[in-house]
Amino acid sequence: MPELVLELNGRTWTLDASRPYSLGRDPQGDVVLDDARVSWRHATISWNGRGWVIEDHGSTNGTFVRGQRIHQLEIGSGSSVHLGNATDGPRLDISGAATAVATPQAQPRQQPYAAQGAGPGWAAATPQQEAQTPQPQAPQAGWQQPQQAAPHVPQQQGGPDEPYAQKVPGGGAGAPPVYGDRSPTTFHQFSLGRVMRIGRALDNELVVSDLQVSRHHAEFHATPDGRFEIRDLGSHNGTYVNGQPIAKGGTQLLGPNDIVGVGHSTFRLVGDRLEEFVDTGEISFSARHLTVTVDGGKQILKDVSFGVPEKSLIAVIGPSGSGKSTLLKALTGYRPANQGDVLYDNRNLYKQFAELRQRIGLVPQDDILHKELTVKKALKYAAKLRFPADTTGAEREARIDEVLRELKLDVHKEKKVTSLSGGQRKRVSVALELLTKPSLIFLDEPTSGLDPGMDRDVMQLLRGLADDGRTVLVVTHSVAELALCDKLLVMAPGGAVAYFGPPEEALNFFGYDTWADVFSAFENYRDYDWAGRWKGSQHYQMYAADIDAVAPQSVQMPPMQAMKPPKPQGWMSQFTTLVRRYTSVIASDKGFLALMVILPAVLGAVSLLIDSGNSLLPNPANPKTGRIIPNGTATTVLLILAVGACFAGAANSVRELIKERVIYERERATGLSRSAYLMSKVFVLGVITVLQGLLVGVIGFASREIPKEGLVLGSSTMVELSIPIMALGFASMMFGLVISSLVKTAEKTMPLLVMFAIIQVVFTGCLFTLNGAVGVNEFSYLMPSRWAVGAAGATLDFNKISPPKDGGDTDPLWEHTVGAWGLDMAALLVLGVICGFFVARFLRRHEPEVMRK
């Protein structure tokens, strides 16, 4: 029988046809390959009676022949096989076999027979039984899941407390892994006394063509004692050492194993040579033992582990309550798992979130753009917020046009987002994320609500994104297009993994013909140990057992701490962009514009229905009793105007934060300033509300007799009376923002708005006397209507217009003095500031948790 000779870096293995040979990182295997991209049990080579065959066992990063990924292929003398990467993965040169080299074509993946322990009460299928449809049965008494041998753990080098050492090309044992230990993209010679500046501009020594990088970003230079350090040059997106940002404009000494991150590039000094690694999107991604526990100790995600290769599309499916959304938040860092690690090309995402967040795109279920804008304008504002401040308009336009062409959206760029179909809107959301060239893209229910045709279009889009060099993970309820995916993760009720592997083998694994039957089984047998069944199966050994053996990041990382992300734009630049965008959104909504004018006009006009003498001056004293006759018109008119201002101001803002919550969460993760976002809302809505208050005041006071001289503005009494109404509208707008930041759905805002307006009516002081009412009067100080009516009442001298009954004490808030008027207006301002503080705190809850721990 023919022998086969394998050669790798001077090492040779001679294989005979008597048995199969295993390839992988397992030290107990036949061909041991010490490379992090190679799986624990990667592949086998065996003689099939006609020739030698190599078979991939569901490895994380794949097996390649002539650049094509294969599952099973006949090999012969003169051929080469790459493991883990098609270009620079470990290459096995083959010689000595008589069989001719086969053309590398990936053969169809064979459907294995039902794995051992194929389900509760189900026996393993035989070849003759494959055509029969197994029927679900209740779990049989005494059924036990099969036992498996624990995977062999590699011996750690350098002592039990040191991480398993990795070998890096050009580095050496113990050097930290960079991009899965790929070979450096380029090398740069670094001589003592030389300064190497990194940036986007052409006058740098190291020119990085990446819009995430500033024109002059950072520089390497040597210290007098022969060591090296990195200095940030005031970059916008930050410079990172081992995933942690250094101070803007700061300097940090570099050790022999330190990794410097700049945009999508990573640098490492090895002797006097600077190695550069460029993240081109071909990254691996894995989750290890993710467990999420909520209050009360309940686990909603249980020991989830899986790994995905580069340039792959992974679908996550499962019934409601299986933890899909929780898993997505854990994988993206929005809500880190209580236990476990998420590895981005072997780098800990949680501990290096500040840097790696720029490499991750997230498309939530809801659209992350303003539907009132055109496609190009929406992307224009997003690019302005996400790219560094020193990028030119031409650079941003070029990137936008490039993304639109890639996603075939260039023909729709001048259309409003709201006019697009559901599938096209999802493409625009994806386009927004692609602006910064992420290597890893997550999508949450992108096909929700779409018809089958659009469902297919979206999944084909994601397939194309993966083929173009990105790793894509999609959470979905749709099972119609799962065949387009490379791997499928099925979550069981309770948050455990029920299956991970090729989608074409999943139904056979569960023993059903349709996914409807699988989901019914999940529902009918909720207490069954689906995770145990999965871990006891052959599929687990083939597709998931090696995940635990992946060596962790060997650089010692500090514990997770609060991370203040660098901001691509300065505060004022972000504020200006947000104001312009918000103004464009409002200007594009003709209905809202009309309502902004009609609402205050109607509310002000209602007060004109009250016409009793048409005067807001105090009535003369009764000639018989000498007592002043109260002017009920003044208090009633002011009550109506105050309620109108309250309602208009709160109605402007009560939906603004809740309807943009998904947009804010995503933009906050990319470096948006919370205060800039809040102040943009306050500024735009404040201007609108103040103008509405002025309109209400002018309509309500213009046709009535008012004092000729005011307290503060002299003869401009109508303006002085309108100012409290405008301030009340502004304060009510701030209360509306509080409501909008508190609620979970927009539907809950309307009842709260009505309740707010009614409470303001009660505590104006116009319906009954508040002064002297213990407890009630003090509570009224929290109501903006109390202070606004007090300021207007001070100008009109309400203590004379509506004197207290039975000679009681006058209301100090209505005293006809400049001090009382100033106190009332200051209280309105303080209430607005307090509301702003609470809004900022409530907004903080809707940010990635790793940024606020």
Coordinates of N, CA, C and O in Angstrom, one line a residue, residues 118-123 129 131-140 510-514 517-518 521 524-525:
A118 N -29.7 10.8 20.7 CA -30.3 11.8 19.7 C -31.6 12.4 20.3 O -32.2 13.2 19.6
G119 N -31.9 12.2 21.5 CA -33.1 12.9 22.0 C -33.8 12.1 23.0 O -33.5 10.9 23.2
P120 N -34.7 12.7 23.7 CA -35.5 11.9 24.7 C -36.3 10.8 24.0 O -37.3 11.0 23.3
G121 N -35.9 9.6 24.2 CA -36.6 8.4 23.8 C -36.4 8.1 22.3 O -37.1 7.3 21.8
W122 N -35.4 8.7 21.7 CA -35.2 8.5 20.3 C -33.9 7.6 20.1 O -32.8 8.0 20.7
A123 N -33.9 6.6 19.3 CA -32.8 5.8 19.1 C -32.0 6.3 17.9 O -32.5 7.0 17.1
Q129 N -33.1 3.4 8.2 CA -34.2 4.1 8.9 C -34.2 5.6 8.5 O -35.0 6.3 8.9
A131 N -34.8 7.2 5.9 CA -36.0 7.8 5.1 C -37.2 7.9 5.9 O -38.2 8.5 5.5
Q132 N -37.2 7.2 7.1 CA -38.4 7.3 7.9 C -38.4 8.5 8.8 O -37.4 9.0 9.2
T133 N -39.6 9.1 9.0 CA -39.7 10.3 9.9 C -39.9 9.9 11.3 O -40.9 9.3 11.7
P134 N -39.0 10.2 12.2 CA -39.1 9.8 13.6 C -40.2 10.6 14.2 O -40.4 11.8 13.9
Q135 N -41.0 10.0 15.1 CA -42.1 10.7 15.8 C -41.6 11.0 17.2 O -40.9 10.3 17.9
P136 N -42.0 12.2 17.7 CA -41.6 12.6 19.0 C -42.2 11.7 20.1 O -43.4 11.3 20.0
Q137 N -41.5 11.4 21.1 CA -41.9 10.6 22.2 C -41.6 11.3 23.5 O -40.7 12.1 23.6
A138 N -42.3 11.0 24.5 CA -42.0 11.5 25.8 C -40.7 10.9 26.3 O -40.3 9.8 25.9
P139 N -39.9 11.6 27.1 CA -38.6 11.0 27.6 C -38.9 9.7 28.3 O -39.8 9.6 29.2
Q140 N -38.1 8.7 28.0 CA -38.3 7.4 28.6 C -37.7 7.3 30.0 O -36.6 7.9 30.2
F510 N -31.7 16.5 15.5 CA -32.9 16.5 16.4 C -33.8 15.4 16.1 O -34.7 15.0 16.9
G511 N -33.7 14.8 14.9 CA -34.6 13.7 14.5 C -36.0 14.1 14.0 O -36.9 13.4 14.1
Y512 N -36.0 15.3 13.4 CA -37.3 15.8 12.8 C -37.1 16.2 11.4 O -36.0 16.4 10.9
D513 N -38.3 16.4 10.7 CA -38.2 16.9 9.4 C -38.4 18.4 9.3 O -38.0 19.0 8.3
T514 N -39.0 19.0 10.2 CA -39.3 20.5 10.1 C -38.9 21.1 11.5 O -38.8 20.5 12.5
D517 N -41.5 21.2 14.2 CA -41.5 20.0 15.1 C -40.5 20.2 16.2 O -40.7 19.8 17.4
V518 N -39.3 20.7 15.8 CA -38.2 20.9 16.8 C -38.7 21.9 17.9 O -38.5 21.7 19.1
A521 N -41.1 20.4 20.2 CA -40.4 19.6 21.2 C -39.8 20.4 22.3 O -39.8 20.0 23.5
N524 N -42.7 21.2 24.5 CA -43.3 20.1 25.2 C -42.4 19.5 26.3 O -42.9 18.9 27.3
Y525 N -41.1 19.6 26.1 CA -40.1 19.0 27.0 C -39.2 20.1 27.5 O -38.0 20.0 27.4

